[in-house]
Structures are given as C-alpha cells and as structure tokens.
Coordinates of C-alpha atoms and ligand atoms in Angstrom, one line a residue:
M1 CA -12.9 -3.9 25.8
A2 CA -11.0 -5.5 23.7
I3 CA -11.9 -8.1 20.0
N4 CA -10.8 -11.4 20.1
H5 CA -10.5 -12.3 16.8
P6 CA -10.3 -15.6 14.4
S7 CA -7.7 -14.4 12.5
F8 CA -5.5 -11.9 14.5
G9 CA -6.0 -12.8 18.2
K10 CA -6.7 -9.8 20.5
L11 CA -6.5 -6.9 18.6
D12 CA -6.0 -3.8 20.6
D13 CA -9.0 -1.4 20.9
N14 CA -6.6 1.6 18.7
Q15 CA -5.9 -1.2 15.4
I16 CA -7.8 -0.2 12.8
I17 CA -7.6 -3.4 10.5
I18 CA -7.1 -2.5 6.4
F19 CA -8.9 -4.5 4.3
D20 CA -8.1 -3.8 1.3
T21 CA -10.8 -5.1 -2.4
T22 CA -8.7 -3.6 -5.2
L23 CA -8.0 -7.2 -6.7
R24 CA -12.6 -7.7 -6.2
D25 CA -14.6 -3.4 -6.3
G26 CA -11.3 -1.8 -8.1
E27 CA -11.0 -4.9 -10.5
Q28 CA -14.5 -5.1 -11.1
S29 CA -15.0 -1.5 -12.2
P30 CA -14.6 -1.1 -17.0
G31 CA -11.6 -1.2 -18.0
F32 CA -9.7 -2.6 -15.1
S33 CA -9.8 -6.1 -15.5
M34 CA -6.8 -7.9 -15.0
N35 CA -5.8 -10.9 -15.7
L36 CA -4.5 -14.1 -13.6
H37 CA -0.8 -13.0 -13.7
E38 CA -1.2 -9.6 -12.9
K39 CA -3.6 -10.1 -10.3
L40 CA -0.9 -12.4 -8.9
R41 CA 1.7 -10.0 -8.9
M42 CA -1.0 -6.6 -7.4
A43 CA -1.0 -9.3 -4.5
E44 CA 2.3 -9.6 -3.6
M45 CA 2.7 -6.0 -3.5
L46 CA -0.7 -5.7 -1.4
A47 CA 1.2 -7.8 0.7
E48 CA 4.0 -6.4 0.6
L49 CA 2.7 -3.4 1.1
G50 CA 1.2 -4.5 4.8
V51 CA -2.7 -4.6 4.3
D52 CA -4.7 -7.3 6.6
V53 CA -7.3 -8.4 4.3
M54 CA -7.1 -8.7 0.8
E55 CA -10.1 -9.4 -0.6
A56 CA -9.3 -11.5 -3.6
G57 CA -11.9 -11.6 -5.9
F58 CA -15.7 -13.1 -6.7
P59 CA -15.4 -16.6 -7.1
I60 CA -18.4 -17.3 -8.4
A61 CA -18.5 -14.3 -10.8
S62 CA -16.7 -16.3 -13.9
P63 CA -14.3 -19.3 -14.3
G64 CA -11.5 -16.8 -14.3
D65 CA -12.4 -15.0 -11.4
F66 CA -12.4 -18.7 -9.2
E67 CA -9.1 -19.6 -10.6
S68 CA -7.4 -15.7 -9.4
V69 CA -9.1 -16.3 -5.9
R70 CA -7.7 -20.2 -5.9
A71 CA -4.0 -19.2 -6.8
I72 CA -3.7 -15.8 -4.3
A73 CA -5.3 -18.1 -1.6
E74 CA -2.2 -20.7 -2.7
T75 CA 0.7 -18.5 -2.5
I76 CA -0.2 -15.3 -0.6
K77 CA 1.3 -15.6 3.1
G78 CA 0.4 -13.5 5.5
P79 CA -3.2 -11.1 5.1
V80 CA -6.3 -12.6 5.0
I81 CA -7.5 -13.6 1.8
A82 CA -11.5 -12.7 1.4
G83 CA -14.2 -13.3 -1.1
L84 CA -16.6 -12.2 -2.0
A85 CA -20.2 -14.5 -1.7
R86 CA -24.5 -13.9 -2.0
S87 CA -26.1 -15.2 0.5
S88 CA -27.4 -18.3 -1.3
R89 CA -25.7 -21.1 -1.3
E90 CA -23.7 -22.4 -4.6
D91 CA -21.7 -18.4 -4.3
I92 CA -20.4 -19.5 -0.7
L93 CA -19.5 -23.4 -1.4
R94 CA -17.5 -21.5 -4.7
A95 CA -15.9 -19.3 -2.1
G96 CA -15.5 -21.8 0.3
E97 CA -13.4 -23.9 -2.3
A98 CA -11.3 -20.9 -3.7
L99 CA -10.3 -20.3 -0.6
R100 CA -9.5 -23.4 0.4
P101 CA -5.4 -22.8 0.3
A102 CA -5.5 -20.2 1.6
E103 CA -3.7 -20.0 5.4
R104 CA -5.9 -17.4 6.8
R105 CA -9.0 -17.4 5.3
R106 CA -12.8 -14.7 5.3
I107 CA -16.3 -15.4 3.1
H108 CA -17.4 -12.2 2.8
S109 CA -20.9 -12.7 2.8
F110 CA -23.9 -10.2 1.6
L111 CA -27.3 -9.4 1.0
S112 CA -28.4 -5.8 -0.4
T113 CA -31.0 -4.9 3.4
S114 CA -32.5 -0.8 1.8
P115 CA -36.4 -0.8 0.4
L116 CA -35.4 -0.2 -3.0
H117 CA -32.9 -2.9 -3.9
M118 CA -35.3 -5.2 -2.2
K119 CA -38.0 -4.3 -3.4
Y120 CA -36.5 -4.0 -6.7
K121 CA -33.5 -5.8 -7.1
L122 CA -33.8 -9.0 -4.7
R123 CA -38.0 -8.8 -5.3
M124 CA -38.1 -10.3 -1.9
E125 CA -40.0 -9.5 1.3
P126 CA -37.8 -8.0 5.0
E127 CA -37.9 -11.3 6.7
A128 CA -37.1 -13.1 3.9
V129 CA -34.0 -11.0 4.1
L130 CA -33.6 -12.1 7.4
E131 CA -34.3 -15.7 7.2
A132 CA -31.5 -16.0 3.7
I133 CA -29.0 -14.0 6.2
V134 CA -28.4 -15.9 9.2
A135 CA -28.5 -19.3 6.1
S136 CA -25.8 -17.9 3.9
V137 CA -23.1 -16.8 7.7
E138 CA -24.6 -20.2 9.1
L139 CA -22.9 -22.0 6.1
A140 CA -19.7 -19.9 5.3
R141 CA -18.9 -20.6 8.9
N142 CA -18.5 -24.5 7.9
F143 CA -15.7 -23.4 5.5
T144 CA -14.0 -21.0 8.4
D145 CA -14.2 -18.9 11.5
D146 CA -13.9 -15.7 9.9
V147 CA -17.0 -14.3 8.2
E148 CA -17.6 -11.2 7.5
W149 CA -21.5 -10.0 6.3
S150 CA -22.2 -6.9 4.6
A151 CA -25.5 -4.2 4.8
E152 CA -25.4 -4.1 0.2
D153 CA -27.0 -0.2 0.6
G154 CA -27.1 0.0 4.5
T155 CA -26.1 3.4 4.6
R156 CA -30.1 3.5 2.9
T157 CA -31.5 0.9 5.0
E158 CA -34.5 2.1 8.1
P159 CA -32.6 1.9 11.0
D160 CA -34.6 -1.1 13.3
F161 CA -34.0 -3.0 10.1
L162 CA -30.6 -3.0 9.4
C163 CA -30.2 -3.2 13.6
R164 CA -32.2 -6.7 13.2
C165 CA -30.4 -7.8 10.2
V166 CA -27.0 -7.1 12.4
E167 CA -28.2 -8.3 14.9
G168 CA -29.2 -11.6 13.4
A169 CA -26.2 -11.8 11.1
I170 CA -23.7 -11.9 14.6
R171 CA -25.6 -15.0 16.0
A172 CA -25.0 -16.8 13.0
G173 CA -21.9 -16.0 13.6
A174 CA -20.6 -13.1 11.7
T175 CA -17.4 -12.1 13.2
T176 CA -17.3 -8.7 10.8
I177 CA -20.1 -6.1 9.9
N178 CA -19.9 -4.6 7.1
I179 CA -21.9 -1.7 6.4
P180 CA -21.4 -0.3 2.7
D181 CA -22.8 3.3 1.5
T182 CA -22.7 1.2 -1.2
V183 CA -23.9 4.1 -3.7
G184 CA -21.7 7.0 -2.2
Y185 CA -24.9 9.0 -1.2
A186 CA -24.0 9.6 3.2
L187 CA -22.1 12.3 4.4
P188 CA -20.3 12.2 7.2
E189 CA -22.4 12.9 10.2
D190 CA -24.8 10.1 8.7
I191 CA -22.1 7.2 9.5
T192 CA -21.2 8.6 13.0
R193 CA -25.5 8.0 13.8
I194 CA -25.2 4.6 11.5
F195 CA -21.9 3.2 13.6
T196 CA -22.9 4.9 17.0
M197 CA -26.7 3.2 17.0
L198 CA -25.4 0.1 16.3
R199 CA -23.5 -0.4 18.1
E200 CA -25.3 1.3 21.2
R201 CA -28.7 -0.7 20.0
V202 CA -27.7 -4.3 18.9
P203 CA -27.0 -7.7 21.2
G204 CA -23.5 -8.5 20.7
A205 CA -22.2 -5.4 19.1
D206 CA -18.9 -5.5 21.2
G207 CA -17.7 -8.8 20.8
V208 CA -17.5 -8.5 16.7
I209 CA -15.6 -5.9 14.4
F210 CA -17.7 -3.1 12.9
S211 CA -15.9 -2.5 9.6
A212 CA -17.2 0.3 6.9
H213 CA -17.3 0.1 2.7
N214 CA -17.3 3.7 1.5
H215 CA -18.3 4.5 -2.0
N216 CA -16.7 8.2 -3.9
D217 CA -20.4 9.7 -5.3
L218 CA -19.7 13.0 -3.6
G219 CA -16.3 13.0 -3.0
L220 CA -16.8 12.0 0.4
A221 CA -15.3 8.2 0.4
V222 CA -12.4 8.8 2.9
A223 CA -14.0 11.7 4.5
N224 CA -16.4 9.2 5.3
T225 CA -14.0 6.9 6.3
I226 CA -12.2 9.0 8.9
A227 CA -15.8 9.4 10.7
A228 CA -16.2 6.3 10.9
I229 CA -12.7 5.0 12.7
R230 CA -14.1 7.9 15.2
A231 CA -17.7 5.8 15.8
G232 CA -16.0 2.6 16.6
V233 CA -15.6 0.4 13.0
R234 CA -12.3 -1.0 13.1
Q235 CA -12.1 -2.5 9.9
V236 CA -12.4 -0.3 6.9
E237 CA -12.7 -1.0 3.4
C238 CA -10.4 0.7 1.0
T239 CA -8.3 0.7 -3.1
I240 CA -5.5 1.4 -4.0
N241 CA -5.7 4.8 -5.6
G242 CA -9.6 4.6 -4.7
I243 CA -10.1 2.7 -7.8
G244 CA -13.8 0.7 -7.3
E245 CA -17.6 0.8 -9.2
R246 CA -18.3 4.3 -11.0
A247 CA -16.7 7.1 -8.7
G248 CA -14.1 4.8 -6.9
N249 CA -13.6 3.5 -3.3
A250 CA -12.4 5.4 -0.4
S251 CA -8.4 5.2 -1.1
L252 CA -5.8 3.0 0.8
E253 CA -3.0 5.6 1.0
E254 CA -5.4 8.8 2.0
I255 CA -7.0 6.6 4.9
V256 CA -3.7 5.7 6.1
M257 CA -1.8 8.8 6.2
A258 CA -4.7 10.8 7.4
I259 CA -4.1 8.5 10.5
R260 CA -0.8 9.4 10.0
T261 CA -0.6 12.8 10.0
R262 CA -3.7 13.8 12.3
H263 CA -2.9 11.1 15.1
D264 CA -3.4 14.2 17.0
A265 CA -7.6 13.6 16.1
V266 CA -7.0 9.8 14.9
P267 CA -5.2 8.7 17.2
F268 CA -5.2 4.7 15.6
R269 CA -2.5 2.3 14.4
N270 CA -2.0 0.0 11.3
N271 CA 0.1 -2.0 9.9
V272 CA 0.7 -0.7 6.0
K273 CA 4.7 0.4 4.8
T274 CA 3.8 4.4 4.2
T275 CA 7.1 3.7 2.0
S276 CA 5.7 1.3 -0.3
I277 CA 2.7 3.7 -1.3
L278 CA 3.8 5.2 -4.0
R279 CA 4.8 1.7 -5.7
T280 CA 2.2 0.4 -5.2
S281 CA 0.1 2.8 -6.5
K282 CA 2.5 3.1 -9.4
L283 CA 2.6 -0.7 -10.0
L284 CA -1.4 0.1 -10.5
S285 CA -1.4 1.8 -12.9
T286 CA 1.0 -0.2 -14.7
I287 CA -1.6 -3.0 -15.0
T288 CA -3.8 -1.1 -15.6
G289 CA -3.5 1.2 -17.8
F290 CA -5.0 4.3 -15.8
D291 CA -2.8 7.4 -13.5
V292 CA -4.4 9.0 -11.1
Q293 CA -4.2 12.4 -12.4
P294 CA -1.5 14.5 -11.8
N295 CA -3.4 16.5 -8.0
K296 CA -4.2 13.0 -6.7
A297 CA -3.7 12.4 -3.1
I298 CA 0.1 11.6 -2.1
V299 CA 0.5 9.9 -4.7
G300 CA -0.2 12.0 -8.2
R301 CA 2.7 14.2 -9.5
N302 CA 1.5 17.6 -8.2
A303 CA 1.1 16.2 -4.1
F304 CA 4.7 17.1 -3.3
A305 CA 5.6 19.7 -6.3
H306 CA 5.9 23.1 -5.5
E307 CA 5.9 25.6 -8.3
A308 CA 4.6 29.0 -7.1
G309 CA 7.3 30.9 -5.6
I310 CA 6.9 32.1 -2.8
H311 CA 5.5 28.1 -2.1
Q312 CA 8.9 27.2 -2.6
D313 CA 10.8 29.7 -0.8
G314 CA 9.1 28.7 2.3
V315 CA 9.5 25.1 1.0
L316 CA 13.1 25.6 0.6
K317 CA 14.0 27.5 4.2
N318 CA 11.2 24.8 6.4
A319 CA 9.6 21.9 4.4
A320 CA 7.0 22.3 6.9
T321 CA 5.5 25.6 5.7
Y322 CA 4.2 23.8 2.5
E323 CA 4.4 19.6 3.2
I324 CA 1.8 18.2 6.1
M325 CA 3.6 14.8 5.5
T326 CA 7.2 14.0 3.8
P327 CA 7.2 12.5 0.3
E328 CA 10.0 10.0 1.6
S329 CA 6.9 8.5 4.0
V330 CA 5.3 7.5 1.1
G331 CA 7.8 6.9 -1.3
W332 CA 8.8 9.4 -3.3
T333 CA 11.9 10.1 -3.5
K334 CA 14.6 12.0 -5.8
S335 CA 14.6 11.3 -9.0
S336 CA 18.4 9.9 -8.8
L337 CA 20.3 8.6 -11.9
V338 CA 21.1 5.3 -11.5
M339 CA 23.9 2.7 -13.3
G340 CA 25.3 3.6 -17.0
K341 CA 25.6 1.3 -19.9
H342 CA 29.4 0.1 -17.5
S343 CA 26.5 -1.0 -15.1
G344 CA 26.7 -5.4 -15.0
R345 CA 24.5 -7.5 -14.4
A346 CA 24.2 -8.1 -10.1
A347 CA 24.9 -4.4 -9.3
F348 CA 22.1 -4.3 -11.4
R349 CA 19.8 -7.4 -10.0
D350 CA 20.8 -4.7 -6.6
K351 CA 19.8 -2.0 -7.3
L352 CA 15.9 -3.7 -8.4
R353 CA 16.5 -5.1 -5.0
G354 CA 16.8 -1.2 -3.4
L355 CA 13.5 -0.9 -5.7
G356 CA 12.5 -3.4 -4.4
Y357 CA 12.2 -6.0 -6.7
T358 CA 12.8 -9.7 -6.1
V359 CA 12.7 -11.5 -9.7
G360 CA 13.8 -14.6 -11.3
D361 CA 16.6 -15.3 -13.0
N362 CA 14.6 -15.1 -16.7
Q363 CA 12.8 -11.4 -16.1
L364 CA 16.4 -10.1 -14.7
N365 CA 17.7 -10.5 -18.0
D366 CA 15.0 -9.6 -19.8
A367 CA 15.1 -6.7 -17.3
F368 CA 19.0 -6.3 -17.7
R369 CA 19.0 -6.8 -21.4
R370 CA 16.3 -3.9 -21.6
F371 CA 18.0 -2.2 -19.5
K372 CA 21.4 -2.2 -21.0
E373 CA 19.6 -1.0 -24.8
I374 CA 17.8 1.7 -23.2
A375 CA 21.5 2.9 -20.7
D376 CA 23.5 3.0 -24.8
R377 CA 20.2 5.7 -25.7
K378 CA 20.4 8.0 -22.8
K379 CA 22.5 9.7 -21.0
V380 CA 20.3 9.6 -17.8
V381 CA 18.9 6.4 -16.0
Y382 CA 16.5 7.0 -13.5
D383 CA 14.8 4.6 -10.7
E384 CA 11.6 5.4 -12.2
D385 CA 13.1 4.6 -15.9
I386 CA 13.6 1.0 -13.8
V387 CA 10.7 0.8 -11.9
A388 CA 8.7 1.4 -15.1
L389 CA 11.0 -1.1 -17.6
V390 CA 10.7 -4.3 -15.2
D391 CA 6.8 -3.5 -14.4
D392 CA 6.5 -3.5 -18.5
E393 CA 8.6 -6.7 -18.1
V394 CA 6.3 -8.0 -15.3
V395 CA 3.3 -7.5 -17.9
R396 CA 4.5 -9.2 -20.4
D397 CA 5.4 -12.6 -18.9
H398 CA 3.4 -15.5 -20.6
E399 CA 2.8 -14.1 -23.3
R400 CA 1.8 -15.5 -26.9
I401 CA 2.9 -12.9 -29.2
R402 CA 6.2 -11.1 -28.2
F403 CA 7.2 -8.0 -30.2
V404 CA 11.0 -8.7 -31.4
S405 CA 11.2 -5.8 -34.1
L406 CA 10.0 -2.4 -35.1
E407 CA 11.9 0.1 -38.3
V408 CA 9.3 2.4 -39.1
Q409 CA 10.4 5.9 -41.8
A410 CA 8.2 8.5 -41.0
G411 CA 8.1 12.9 -41.7
S412 CA 6.1 15.4 -43.3
K413 CA 6.7 14.6 -47.4
T414 CA 5.7 10.7 -47.5
P415 CA 3.9 8.0 -46.1
A416 CA 4.7 6.7 -42.8
N417 CA 6.4 2.9 -43.0
A418 CA 7.0 0.6 -40.3
V419 CA 8.2 -3.3 -41.0
L420 CA 8.1 -4.8 -37.3
E421 CA 9.0 -8.7 -36.1
L422 CA 6.7 -10.2 -33.8
E423 CA 7.3 -13.9 -32.0
V424 CA 4.0 -15.6 -32.7
D425 CA 4.0 -18.8 -30.1
G426 CA 7.5 -19.2 -30.5
E427 CA 7.2 -18.5 -34.8
L428 CA 8.6 -15.4 -35.8
G429 CA 6.1 -13.0 -38.4
S430 CA 7.0 -10.6 -39.7
A431 CA 5.3 -7.3 -41.6
E432 CA 5.3 -3.9 -43.5
A433 CA 2.5 -1.7 -43.3
T434 CA 1.9 1.9 -44.4
G435 CA -0.3 4.1 -42.7
D436 CA -1.1 7.7 -41.9
G437 CA 1.5 8.8 -39.2
A438 CA 4.2 6.8 -37.3
V439 CA 1.6 4.8 -34.8
D440 CA -1.3 4.1 -37.9
A441 CA 1.5 2.0 -39.7
T442 CA 2.9 0.5 -37.0
F443 CA -0.9 -1.0 -35.5
N444 CA -1.6 -1.6 -40.0
A445 CA 1.3 -4.2 -39.6
I446 CA 0.7 -5.8 -35.8
R447 CA -3.0 -6.3 -38.0
E448 CA -0.6 -8.3 -40.5
V449 CA 1.4 -10.5 -38.5
F450 CA -1.8 -10.9 -36.7
P451 CA -4.5 -10.8 -38.2
H452 CA -8.7 -9.6 -35.5
D453 CA -10.8 -7.4 -35.5
A454 CA -10.9 -5.8 -32.3
N455 CA -11.3 -2.4 -33.2
L456 CA -8.4 0.5 -31.4
V457 CA -10.7 2.9 -28.6
L458 CA -8.1 4.6 -26.8
F459 CA -4.4 5.5 -26.8
S460 CA -3.2 6.6 -24.8
V461 CA 1.2 8.2 -23.8
V462 CA 2.8 9.5 -21.1
A463 CA 6.2 10.6 -20.0
V464 CA 7.6 8.0 -17.5
T465 CA 10.2 10.8 -16.5
E466 CA 11.5 14.4 -17.5
G467 CA 12.6 15.4 -21.3
T468 CA 12.4 14.3 -24.7
D469 CA 15.0 11.7 -24.1
A470 CA 12.6 10.3 -21.3
Q471 CA 10.6 6.7 -21.4
A472 CA 7.3 6.7 -23.3
R473 CA 4.5 4.7 -21.4
T474 CA 1.8 4.2 -23.9
T475 CA -2.4 3.0 -22.7
V476 CA -3.8 1.1 -26.1
R477 CA -7.5 -0.1 -25.5
L478 CA -9.3 -3.1 -27.8
E479 CA -12.1 -3.3 -28.5
E480 CA -13.6 -7.4 -29.3
N481 CA -17.7 -8.4 -29.4
G482 CA -18.4 -5.8 -26.8
K483 CA -15.1 -7.1 -24.8
M484 CA -13.1 -4.7 -23.7
V485 CA -9.3 -4.8 -23.4
D486 CA -6.3 -2.2 -22.1
G487 CA -2.3 -3.1 -22.9
Q488 CA 0.9 -1.3 -21.2
G489 CA 3.9 -0.3 -22.9
A490 CA 7.2 1.5 -22.4
D491 CA 10.1 2.3 -23.7
L492 CA 12.5 5.2 -25.0
D493 CA 10.4 5.3 -28.1
T494 CA 7.4 6.6 -28.8
I495 CA 6.5 4.4 -31.5
V496 CA 8.1 1.2 -30.1
S497 CA 6.1 1.6 -26.7
S498 CA 2.9 2.2 -29.2
A499 CA 3.7 -1.2 -30.4
R500 CA 5.0 -3.8 -27.4
A501 CA 1.1 -1.8 -26.1
Y502 CA -0.6 -2.8 -29.2
V503 CA 1.1 -6.3 -28.5
H504 CA -0.6 -6.2 -24.7
A505 CA -3.8 -5.4 -25.5
L506 CA -3.9 -8.5 -28.6
N507 CA -2.1 -11.4 -25.9
K508 CA -5.2 -10.1 -22.4
L509 CA -8.0 -10.2 -25.7
L510 CA -6.7 -14.0 -26.3
V511 CA -6.7 -14.3 -22.6
K512 CA -10.4 -13.3 -23.0
R513 CA -11.2 -15.4 -25.8
Q514 CA -10.6 -18.3 -24.1
R515 CA -12.7 -17.7 -21.2
T516 CA -16.8 -18.6 -20.5
E517 CA -18.5 -16.2 -19.5
P518 CA -21.3 -17.6 -16.6
P519 CA -24.2 -16.6 -18.0
E520 CA -25.3 -14.7 -16.0
V521 CA -22.4 -10.9 -15.4
V522 CA -21.8 -11.1 -11.5
S523 CA -21.2 -8.2 -9.9
A524 CA -21.9 -6.2 -5.9
Ligands
KIV601 O1 -20.0 -1.4 -2.7 C1 -20.6 -2.7 -1.9 O2 -22.0 -2.7 -1.4 C2 -19.3 -3.7 -1.9 C3 -20.4 -4.9 -1.5 C4 -20.4 -6.3 -1.6 C5 -19.8 -5.5 0.5 O3 -19.1 -3.5 -2.6
ZN602 ZN1 -18.5 -1.6 -3.4

C-alpha cells in the first residue's frame, strides 16, 4: 500500500528515504565536532547529494547545537530538516523552536525501551515509559505533522513491549517509527524478525514508515540495513563515511551503492546523486581531519585501485572482471591536468563550477591567489589539488587568527629556526623561534605570537596526490581543559600546511572557549 506521508506525499512502494545523520550522530562522536560554518557547508553538500532528510543536530544539547540547527533550518532548501529531542517537554520545545524556519521540518523524539536502559539509565517503569512516549509524540505534533519516534536500544527490547510502544507512538501521531540497533548488537536475521513482527502485529503499522538506524560495533551496520529494507523498512538512517558513536553508523555510500549495484536483490530506488558521493566524503574528511582508511568501500583510495598484475590485466580487457561498479559512478575521475600558471580567474571559476563549487567573490579571490601560488611551484595541478585548496579556504572562513607567512631553516647541522607572521584580529604579529625540527620550531613561533596553554595531542600528514611535489594535508589536534579540537591545513609545503592546521585548530579552540556548555552533557 502506498503511504501518504506529511513531508513526501504519496510514496512509491519501492522508494527508500535516505535519512542522513552525519551532523548529529556523526558529529557527536569524539573528534568529529564541527563549528557552525562547517556544519552549514556540510549541510549544503548533503542537500546537493540528494538526501531526503537531514538530521541537523540535537538542539537541547548546547546553545551551539541549537544555533546550527536553526541556521540549517533557515538556509538549506530541499531536504526535510530534522532535530533530535528526548521525550521531555523542554527538549521538544527547543527542537520545535530551532526548526521553526525550515521549509519542511521533523521532530525526532526518542526514548529507551530495553529492560537494561529503562532500569539503569532511565530508572523508569515500563508503564511510565509508555506514557512518556505518547506525551512526547503528541507534543511534537503541535510543531509539525512530520514526527519520528525512536525506540532507543530497540533491538534489545522485549518484543511485546516494543509492539506496545510502537502502537502508542503511532496512535499519538508519529509518522515514522525508527528501531535503532543502538549498540550494534543485532544480526541481520534479528533485524528481519523485529521489523516483520512489528509490521504484522502493530495496529496502524501499514500507515507509517519504518526506519532502521544501525550501529557498526560488529561491522554489521550496512548488512543489517539491507536486511531491514528487505523486511519492509522504507527509511534508512546513515552517515557519510560511516562516522558516528563508537564504531560508527551504517555508511550512506555503502547502502546506496549496495542498492544500486544489487538491484536484482534489493529492487528499490532513492534520490542520492551517486556521482557526488566522493566529493561529500572528501569534504567531511577535510572538515573533520579524519581520512577514511585506504580500503574503505566506495570512497577509500584503494577502492578502485588494482595492484596485482592479473587483476590489472583483467580490468584492462574488461573492467567488469574486477569492478562491480564504475569508479565514475561514485565520483572518481581520472586525475587530470587542469590548468597552469597562465590560467585566468574566469577559467578558474569555471573549473570550480565543474568540480561542483559555487563560491562567493572573496572566497574565489583567496582560492585563486593560492591556486596561482601552487601553479607557480608545482608542474602539474590536478583536480584533487584544487578541491583540497578550496575546501581548505572553506574551513578557514571567518577566522580570528590568519596565517600570513613562514620562513624555516632546518637540516641536520643546526637547530631548526622559524620566522612566522600571523594576523590576529586584523593586527599583524610576528615571531622567531627554534625547535626540534621544522614543525616544532614553527609551532613554537605560533605560541609566541599567540600565547596559549593548549596541548598538542595529535599531528598527522597525508599527501593529497602522488609525487614529492604533492600537496600535504595536515591535521593538528589540540586539547585545553578537556576540550578537544582538530584543525586542518593544506599546502604544497608540509611545514606551511602544518602551520595552517595549527592555526585552524586554535581558531576552533577560540570558538569553543566562548561556548557556554550546558550543566549536563547531553548525547544520544
Ligand atoms: O543509536 C541510537 O539509538 C540513536 C537514537 C537517538 C536514534 O542515535
Ligand atoms: Zn545512533
């Protein structure tokens, strides 16, 4: 039966709703926090990718979360914007308020239903949980007709009680019912059994969308999600690169490509523009500083690389011998020489458009200036180089501290020496410092220009393309009073890239210092 959904209208039986929670479940995992500007950039990209629902955050969690949900609700057109809320009145009012400007909005309310969570986490009796579910969904319906209810730890919930909770939520007006495998414990057959049971036993089940939200603690999140679809689920919750609590969530790119590649066994459609997958994955890596592992399905750098002679030979004769999907279908392109130092601004803007970027004049000027610097120093400028530098400009926008210049002397004979210039709140500052190597000297110079007590807890460098003249992409993690931030930088020179990453991390720390944290740290 075709469901009439408040946000999507009549839904075809074979339509899968893609619910992305990169900005909520993904963002709340350690080291993955994003500032407002980064969340907005990511939200634009997710809208371009074609997700149907975007969970923008958890408005009650902190003033910063509220502001980002509000900003996304104000600016992003297309997807339904969702905000998470526990079952309390305050949570739901806050979510309703943050989502108010959205074209289409969803309140996503949740409460634990497993014996373990009810007894130890909620300290609530089952009957009280049931009442709270009904009250929260009814309250949420005052703000929007599109209400999702989730049974936290649903896969470890006693079946009869789960049926009663789902029935209560449907009667109270929920239009989507999500059964999360919160701790990543379920096997595919458990998922099949649970959704089949709910669809068969719960009155009103044929009028709502069932949704799966699987965590990856046993590496089964995507397999469980596919099992859920085959058991009648029509919404899947997922994240880019599979980021999320602990071992992460089901990865969007893997689900979408499994549906597309195995259409014979999973005959469903969705609205994701698969050719934008790689760019979305890379943008997330640039913003968070976490690259996916080389063998990551779909978006890892080895996902379409063939090393063994026998495989290379097969692929040259017919790519289908070892490739079950084309690299182009998910956005991989052959690295191409794009432009040289004589290319003009108009050609550069055109190139950016071709790569999917629409940048304002200021960003274009900054990116063009850095492109010229690279083109002067590097023989071959690839698409990947341009993507790295534009993403780098994006994360750098609105910063109080700006990198200006760096000169370093280093080698095996004398201690390294760095002369650095930074702009702090518009004022130029400079310092000279020595250190154990070029990076240490540079970081010491930064500490002289902008004194601070943060500890450096992680430093990593990867090459954007191949060859010794490749751009370096650096991640720096700083810690101050228990607050952790990651900064990123990209440059042809590894030391300059490191300085940019350090400065980026400092800027994030300044934003974090201003944030007043709520008395209770909230996470879901
Ligand atoms: O994993 C989980 O249970 C969740 C819910 C809040 C949906 O993230
Ligand atoms: Zn989750």
